[in-house]
Short mmCIF file of C-alpha atoms in Angstrom, two decimals:
data_model
loop_
_atom_site.label_atom_id
_atom_site.label_comp_id
_atom_site.label_asym_id
_atom_site.label_seq_id
_atom_site.Cartn_x
_atom_site.Cartn_y
_atom_site.Cartn_z
CA PHE A 1 46.88 -191.04 -123.20
CA SER A 2 43.30 -190.40 -124.41
CA GLU A 3 42.25 -190.05 -128.03
CA SER A 4 43.58 -186.87 -129.64
CA SER A 5 41.37 -184.44 -131.42
CA GLY A 6 44.27 -182.37 -132.81
CA GLY A 7 46.88 -180.13 -131.19
CA ARG A 8 48.69 -181.19 -128.08
CA SER A 9 48.14 -184.79 -127.02
CA ALA A 10 45.46 -185.17 -124.38
CA ALA A 11 46.28 -186.83 -121.14
CA LEU A 12 43.90 -188.43 -118.61
CA LEU A 13 44.34 -187.01 -115.13
CA ALA A 14 43.09 -188.40 -111.85
CA LEU A 15 43.12 -187.27 -108.21
CA ASN A 16 45.75 -188.75 -105.96
CA GLY A 17 43.43 -189.86 -103.20
CA GLU A 18 46.25 -190.58 -100.85
CA LYS A 19 47.41 -187.00 -100.53
CA HIS A 20 44.30 -185.66 -98.84
CA PHE A 21 42.30 -187.12 -96.03
CA ALA A 22 39.37 -186.09 -93.79
CA LEU A 23 38.21 -187.18 -90.39
CA GLY A 24 34.53 -188.05 -89.93
CA ILE A 25 32.79 -188.25 -86.56
CA ASP A 26 29.28 -189.52 -86.18
CA PHE A 27 28.21 -188.29 -82.71
CA GLU A 28 24.96 -190.18 -82.28
CA PHE A 29 25.26 -190.89 -78.61
CA PRO A 30 25.50 -193.23 -76.91
CA ALA A 31 27.39 -194.51 -79.90
CA VAL A 32 30.19 -192.38 -81.42
CA ARG A 33 31.80 -193.51 -84.60
CA MET A 34 35.05 -192.21 -86.17
CA ALA A 35 36.64 -192.82 -89.56
CA ILE A 36 39.31 -191.42 -91.80
CA ALA A 37 38.66 -191.37 -95.54
CA ASN A 38 40.79 -190.30 -98.47
CA MET A 39 39.86 -187.90 -101.34
CA LYS A 40 38.19 -190.68 -103.22
CA GLY A 41 35.97 -191.68 -100.26
CA ASP A 42 37.87 -194.87 -99.41
CA ILE A 43 37.85 -195.61 -95.66
CA ARG A 44 41.42 -196.01 -94.30
CA ALA A 45 40.63 -196.34 -90.59
CA GLN A 46 37.54 -196.64 -88.40
CA GLU A 47 36.58 -196.97 -84.73
CA SER A 48 33.52 -196.73 -82.58
CA VAL A 49 32.67 -196.48 -78.88
CA VAL A 50 29.46 -196.78 -76.94
CA TYR A 51 29.27 -194.60 -73.89
CA PRO A 52 27.14 -195.39 -70.83
CA GLN A 53 23.90 -193.57 -70.97
CA GLY A 54 24.35 -191.94 -67.65
CA ILE A 55 27.57 -190.23 -68.48
CA GLY A 56 27.69 -186.40 -68.25
CA LYS A 57 29.33 -183.72 -70.36
CA GLU A 58 32.22 -183.22 -67.90
CA ASP A 59 33.38 -186.83 -68.33
CA LEU A 60 32.32 -187.42 -71.90
CA LEU A 61 34.00 -184.44 -73.68
CA PRO A 62 37.53 -184.93 -72.36
CA ASP A 63 37.29 -188.68 -73.03
CA LEU A 64 36.06 -188.08 -76.60
CA LEU A 65 38.94 -185.68 -77.28
CA ARG A 66 41.47 -188.22 -75.99
CA ARG A 67 39.89 -191.04 -78.12
CA ILE A 68 40.01 -188.91 -81.24
CA ASP A 69 43.68 -188.12 -80.66
CA ARG A 70 44.49 -191.80 -80.12
CA PHE A 71 42.47 -192.89 -83.13
CA ILE A 72 44.39 -190.47 -85.43
CA GLY A 73 47.72 -191.61 -83.93
CA GLU A 74 46.93 -195.28 -84.47
CA SER A 75 45.36 -194.90 -87.85
CA GLY A 76 48.68 -194.95 -89.81
CA ILE A 77 47.68 -191.76 -91.58
CA ASP A 78 50.16 -188.83 -91.43
CA PRO A 79 48.20 -186.15 -89.41
CA ALA A 80 49.72 -183.51 -91.76
CA LEU A 81 47.55 -185.02 -94.57
CA LEU A 82 44.32 -184.52 -92.66
CA ASP A 83 42.65 -181.47 -94.19
CA GLY A 84 39.78 -181.16 -91.77
CA ALA A 85 37.02 -182.83 -89.80
CA GLY A 86 33.26 -183.08 -90.26
CA VAL A 87 31.06 -183.86 -87.28
CA GLY A 88 27.48 -185.13 -87.62
CA ILE A 89 25.75 -184.62 -84.21
CA SER A 90 22.39 -185.20 -82.77
CA GLY A 91 20.40 -182.69 -80.71
CA VAL A 92 20.02 -178.95 -81.31
CA ILE A 93 22.98 -177.17 -82.93
CA ASP A 94 24.04 -173.77 -84.10
CA SER A 95 25.72 -174.79 -87.32
CA ILE A 96 26.83 -171.20 -88.11
CA ASN A 97 28.95 -170.91 -84.95
CA GLY A 98 29.68 -174.61 -84.48
CA ILE A 99 27.92 -174.92 -81.14
CA SER A 100 26.12 -178.00 -79.87
CA MET A 101 23.40 -176.21 -78.04
CA ASN A 102 21.68 -179.21 -76.40
CA ILE A 103 21.66 -182.96 -76.39
CA GLU A 104 18.84 -184.09 -74.10
CA ARG A 105 20.32 -187.54 -73.45
CA ILE A 106 23.57 -186.17 -72.05
CA HIS A 107 23.49 -184.59 -68.58
CA GLY A 108 24.88 -181.04 -68.61
CA TRP A 109 25.38 -180.86 -72.36
CA HIS A 110 24.40 -177.33 -73.11
CA ASN A 111 26.00 -174.77 -75.40
CA VAL A 112 29.12 -176.79 -75.98
CA ALA A 113 31.49 -174.95 -78.40
CA LEU A 114 32.36 -178.19 -80.10
CA LYS A 115 33.85 -176.65 -83.22
CA SER A 116 36.33 -174.57 -81.29
CA GLU A 117 37.14 -177.39 -78.85
CA LEU A 118 37.93 -179.71 -81.66
CA GLU A 119 39.85 -177.18 -83.68
CA LYS A 120 41.99 -176.39 -80.64
CA GLN A 121 42.69 -180.06 -80.05
CA LEU A 122 43.16 -181.21 -83.66
CA LYS A 123 44.73 -178.14 -85.22
CA MET A 124 42.51 -178.43 -88.31
CA PRO A 125 39.24 -176.89 -89.60
CA VAL A 126 36.09 -178.50 -88.24
CA LEU A 127 32.51 -178.24 -89.47
CA ILE A 128 29.50 -179.19 -87.32
CA ARG A 129 26.17 -180.32 -88.85
CA ASN A 130 23.00 -182.16 -87.86
CA ASP A 131 23.65 -185.89 -88.26
CA VAL A 132 20.46 -186.77 -90.13
CA HIS A 133 20.93 -183.81 -92.43
CA LEU A 134 24.29 -185.26 -93.46
CA LEU A 135 22.75 -188.70 -93.96
CA GLY A 136 20.20 -186.97 -96.25
CA LEU A 137 23.05 -185.26 -98.11
CA VAL A 138 24.80 -188.63 -98.66
CA GLU A 139 21.58 -190.03 -100.00
CA LYS A 140 21.07 -187.08 -102.37
CA ARG A 141 24.74 -186.84 -103.60
CA LEU A 142 25.56 -190.48 -103.99
CA TYR A 143 22.30 -192.28 -104.79
CA LEU A 144 19.41 -190.03 -105.91
CA GLY A 145 21.02 -187.35 -107.99
CA ASP A 146 19.07 -184.53 -109.67
CA GLU A 147 16.40 -186.81 -111.15
CA VAL A 148 14.75 -186.91 -107.66
CA SER A 149 14.34 -183.23 -106.84
CA ASP A 150 11.84 -183.63 -103.97
CA PHE A 151 12.09 -186.15 -101.17
CA ILE A 152 12.08 -186.54 -97.41
CA TYR A 153 14.88 -188.37 -95.64
CA VAL A 154 14.07 -189.76 -92.16
CA GLY A 155 16.70 -191.13 -89.87
CA ILE A 156 15.80 -193.54 -87.10
CA ARG A 157 18.65 -193.50 -84.69
CA SER A 158 18.93 -193.14 -80.91
CA GLY A 159 16.61 -190.29 -81.72
CA ILE A 160 14.60 -189.52 -84.87
CA GLY A 161 15.21 -186.75 -87.30
CA SER A 162 14.53 -185.72 -90.90
CA ILE A 163 15.59 -183.45 -93.75
CA THR A 164 13.38 -182.36 -96.63
CA TYR A 165 14.66 -181.63 -100.16
CA GLN A 166 12.55 -179.45 -102.45
CA HIS A 167 13.63 -178.51 -105.90
CA ASN A 168 17.01 -180.16 -105.18
CA LYS A 169 17.58 -177.80 -102.20
CA ALA A 170 17.75 -178.88 -98.57
CA MET A 171 15.45 -177.19 -96.06
CA ARG A 172 17.93 -176.92 -93.15
CA GLY A 173 16.35 -174.15 -91.06
CA ASP A 174 17.84 -171.06 -89.57
CA LYS A 175 20.61 -172.74 -87.55
CA GLY A 176 20.54 -176.25 -89.16
CA ASN A 177 17.81 -177.95 -87.04
CA ALA A 178 14.88 -178.26 -89.47
CA GLY A 179 13.13 -181.67 -89.44
CA PHE A 180 13.45 -182.19 -85.69
CA ILE A 181 10.45 -184.61 -85.78
CA GLY A 182 11.67 -186.72 -82.87
CA HIS A 183 10.39 -183.97 -80.54
CA THR A 184 7.11 -183.24 -82.22
CA SER A 185 4.31 -184.27 -79.90
CA LEU A 186 1.85 -187.01 -80.84
CA ASP A 187 0.06 -186.95 -77.54
CA PRO A 188 0.44 -184.06 -75.05
CA HIS A 189 -0.61 -186.51 -72.29
CA GLY A 190 1.74 -189.26 -73.45
CA PRO A 191 4.91 -190.58 -71.79
CA ARG A 192 7.57 -188.21 -70.57
CA CYS A 193 10.38 -187.69 -73.13
CA CYS A 194 14.07 -186.98 -72.24
CA CYS A 195 13.54 -183.42 -73.52
CA GLY A 196 10.99 -182.72 -70.75
CA SER A 197 7.86 -182.76 -72.94
CA ARG A 198 5.27 -185.46 -73.20
CA GLY A 199 4.27 -187.65 -76.03
CA CYS A 200 7.22 -186.96 -78.34
CA LEU A 201 7.77 -189.28 -81.23
CA GLU A 202 11.10 -190.34 -79.77
CA ALA A 203 9.34 -191.40 -76.48
CA TYR A 204 7.47 -194.02 -78.61
CA ALA A 205 9.71 -194.97 -81.54
CA GLY A 206 13.30 -193.93 -80.70
CA GLN A 207 15.77 -196.81 -80.22
CA LEU A 208 16.39 -195.96 -76.57
CA ALA A 209 12.69 -195.70 -75.87
CA ILE A 210 12.12 -199.06 -77.46
CA MET A 211 14.83 -200.65 -75.27
CA GLU A 212 13.32 -198.93 -72.22
CA HIS A 213 9.80 -200.18 -72.97
CA TYR A 214 11.01 -203.69 -73.51
CA ALA A 215 12.97 -203.67 -70.25
CA GLU A 216 10.00 -202.36 -68.29
CA GLN A 217 7.83 -205.28 -69.37
CA SER A 218 10.40 -208.07 -69.31
CA GLY A 219 12.94 -207.15 -66.62
CA GLN A 220 15.64 -207.88 -69.25
CA HIS A 221 17.93 -205.29 -70.95
CA PRO A 222 18.82 -206.55 -74.40
CA ASP A 223 20.23 -204.03 -76.86
CA PHE A 224 18.24 -202.72 -79.75
CA GLU A 225 19.52 -205.17 -82.31
CA GLU A 226 18.67 -208.10 -80.02
CA ILE A 227 15.10 -206.83 -79.67
CA ILE A 228 14.87 -206.75 -83.46
CA CYS A 229 16.18 -210.33 -83.64
CA ARG A 230 13.69 -211.48 -81.03
CA GLY A 231 10.86 -209.84 -82.89
CA LYS A 232 11.86 -211.51 -86.13
CA ALA A 233 12.05 -214.82 -84.34
CA GLY A 234 8.42 -214.40 -83.22
CA GLU A 235 8.76 -213.36 -79.58
CA PRO A 236 5.37 -211.79 -78.69
CA LEU A 237 6.71 -209.00 -76.40
CA ALA A 238 9.34 -207.86 -78.87
CA GLN A 239 6.74 -207.84 -81.62
CA SER A 240 4.35 -205.91 -79.49
CA VAL A 241 6.85 -203.25 -78.50
CA LEU A 242 8.14 -202.80 -81.99
CA SER A 243 4.65 -202.80 -83.48
CA GLU A 244 3.56 -199.95 -81.18
CA ALA A 245 6.71 -198.01 -82.06
CA GLY A 246 6.06 -198.67 -85.77
CA PHE A 247 2.53 -197.40 -85.48
CA TYR A 248 3.56 -194.04 -83.99
CA PHE A 249 6.43 -193.69 -86.52
CA GLY A 250 3.88 -194.35 -89.29
CA VAL A 251 1.66 -191.56 -87.91
CA ALA A 252 4.57 -189.14 -87.90
CA LEU A 253 5.60 -190.14 -91.38
CA SER A 254 2.12 -189.64 -92.67
CA ASN A 255 2.04 -186.20 -91.14
CA LEU A 256 5.32 -185.31 -92.89
CA ILE A 257 4.04 -186.48 -96.26
CA LYS A 258 0.79 -184.52 -95.93
CA THR A 259 2.62 -181.35 -94.64
CA PHE A 260 4.99 -181.03 -97.56
CA GLU A 261 3.08 -182.96 -100.24
CA ILE A 262 6.25 -184.88 -100.98
CA PRO A 263 5.46 -188.54 -101.30
CA ASP A 264 9.02 -189.82 -101.87
CA VAL A 265 10.59 -190.87 -98.53
CA VAL A 266 13.92 -192.46 -97.86
CA ILE A 267 14.28 -194.04 -94.44
CA GLY A 268 17.68 -194.86 -92.96
CA GLY A 269 19.52 -193.96 -89.78
CA SER A 270 21.69 -196.08 -87.50
CA PRO A 271 24.19 -198.66 -88.66
CA ALA A 272 23.49 -202.36 -88.32
CA PRO A 273 26.43 -204.50 -86.97
CA PRO A 274 27.58 -206.75 -89.84
CA ASP A 275 27.12 -209.84 -87.70
CA ARG A 276 23.47 -209.02 -86.88
CA PRO A 277 21.53 -209.79 -90.06
CA CYS A 278 18.21 -209.48 -88.22
CA SER A 279 18.28 -205.71 -88.79
CA LYS A 280 18.10 -206.25 -92.54
CA ALA A 281 14.46 -207.26 -92.24
CA GLN A 282 12.02 -206.83 -95.02
CA THR A 283 10.08 -203.67 -94.66
CA VAL A 284 6.33 -203.32 -95.12
CA LEU A 285 4.68 -199.94 -95.35
CA SER A 286 1.14 -199.14 -96.30
CA TRP A 287 -0.24 -195.83 -97.59
CA LYS A 288 -3.94 -194.93 -97.55
CA PRO A 289 -4.95 -191.84 -99.55
CA PRO A 290 -6.61 -188.90 -97.77
CA ALA A 291 -10.03 -190.13 -98.81
CA GLN A 292 -9.42 -193.20 -96.65
CA ARG A 293 -8.41 -191.29 -93.59
CA CYS A 294 -4.78 -191.07 -94.47
CA ALA A 295 -2.45 -193.00 -92.25
CA THR A 296 0.96 -194.51 -92.88
CA THR A 297 1.48 -197.49 -90.70
CA ILE A 298 4.13 -200.26 -90.34
CA PRO A 299 2.33 -203.49 -89.41
CA LYS A 300 5.34 -205.75 -89.14
CA ALA A 301 6.86 -205.75 -85.71
CA TRP A 302 10.45 -205.30 -86.86
CA GLY A 303 9.62 -203.79 -90.26
CA PHE A 304 10.85 -200.21 -89.99
CA ILE A 305 14.50 -200.90 -89.04
CA PHE A 306 17.04 -200.77 -91.79
CA ALA A 307 20.70 -201.63 -92.26
CA CYS A 308 23.05 -198.86 -93.15
CA ALA A 309 26.80 -198.87 -93.81
CA TRP A 310 29.72 -196.58 -94.36
CA ALA A 311 28.77 -193.40 -96.09
CA SER A 312 30.94 -190.46 -97.04
CA CYS A 313 30.30 -187.20 -98.84
CA ARG A 314 32.01 -184.00 -99.68
CA SER A 315 31.40 -180.51 -101.08
CA GLY A 316 33.51 -177.66 -102.34
CA SER A 317 36.76 -177.82 -104.28
CA MET A 318 40.42 -178.34 -103.40
CA ARG A 319 42.20 -178.81 -100.09
CA TRP A 320 40.12 -179.01 -96.84
CA GLU A 321 37.07 -177.49 -98.44
CA ALA A 322 36.93 -180.42 -100.80
CA VAL A 323 37.01 -183.10 -98.14
CA ILE A 324 35.65 -181.58 -94.94
CA TRP A 325 32.23 -183.05 -95.52
CA PHE A 326 33.30 -186.67 -95.14
CA LEU A 327 30.94 -188.19 -92.69
CA THR A 328 31.35 -191.89 -91.98
CA ILE A 329 28.46 -193.68 -90.52
CA CYS A 330 29.14 -197.37 -89.98
CA SER A 331 31.01 -200.47 -91.10
CA ALA A 332 28.66 -202.91 -92.93
CA GLY A 333 29.93 -202.18 -96.46
CA PRO A 334 29.69 -199.54 -99.19
CA ASN A 335 26.40 -200.53 -100.72
CA TRP A 336 23.96 -199.62 -97.95
CA PRO A 337 20.25 -200.19 -98.50
CA SER A 338 18.17 -197.32 -97.17
CA LEU A 339 14.53 -197.93 -97.60
CA TRP A 340 13.07 -196.11 -100.60
CA TYR A 341 9.38 -195.47 -100.27
CA ASP A 342 7.24 -193.73 -102.86
CA ALA A 343 3.70 -193.28 -101.50
CA ARG A 344 2.35 -192.71 -105.04
CA LYS A 345 3.44 -196.14 -106.16
CA LEU A 346 1.88 -197.90 -103.04
CA ARG A 347 4.86 -200.10 -102.59
CA PRO A 348 8.26 -200.03 -100.96
CA GLY A 349 11.57 -201.09 -102.53
CA PHE A 350 15.23 -201.02 -101.65
CA LEU A 351 17.55 -198.46 -103.22
CA ALA A 352 20.68 -200.22 -104.39
#
């Protein structure tokens, strides 16, 4: 019992986290990650799969639904205690109607009614949101709080996205696609992007683009984390490929900062496997004021890749509304270090 101030004795109450659970799906593609968390945000089960990049919608969607069903069945959690599911997905969405309108990297993936498909399969409420928007929400709710009212969150994943907070409010756009910087063009005569345009940021600095550029010059096909490790170990080709990607990413970041006049930037994105410490490399960013022909660059070859870990968030109150927002991102631990970068202070630092 807590200390009494008169009248009936006061009693401390706490939520029973084991009575309500939520399913989180991080649909990054080619990686898809699933987790079940309780009301307190504790992860009770987790699983991930990496699909072949050439897979089409007709094969991917039925397989994904089967995997989700199996994951729930093998989780040890009573399905009756699952209050809902939250899906963070890449590409263009219609968050109002729960439609995944387009994912350029998946053949035939157009206007997929993902919300209704999942609700029919799972028999529970489902919410669909942009994956990087949810990562930004996690950062805001769990780490930044109200003291940081204006910031830009940038997620470097298979693609690249962002979400801007101004006066503690997220700028999500009409259908939840604001901050789609991966497909802003840096050079209209640049390399062809998977979206069909040329010179998109993702064609230079996206994880898949980096892997493709490395393979073209080496004849080898290491995964993204391996390229990071090779760059850290001093391999010239890995450093060159990552340095070029870092330069274009820095240009895009500079443009964001100048467009919104928001110098506080948090950079996160894809998870780092716990056995691949190379991805937790030190990060070096430089900021030159407008008078010095403003440019944000990342000179270190592997300097803009960051380790993330499990993240969960929620909004609302009671039953499924209270837990539907759980989005679980990866499995490296609860204290994930996104990069915190304040251009005004001219130095980077890690947010604990």
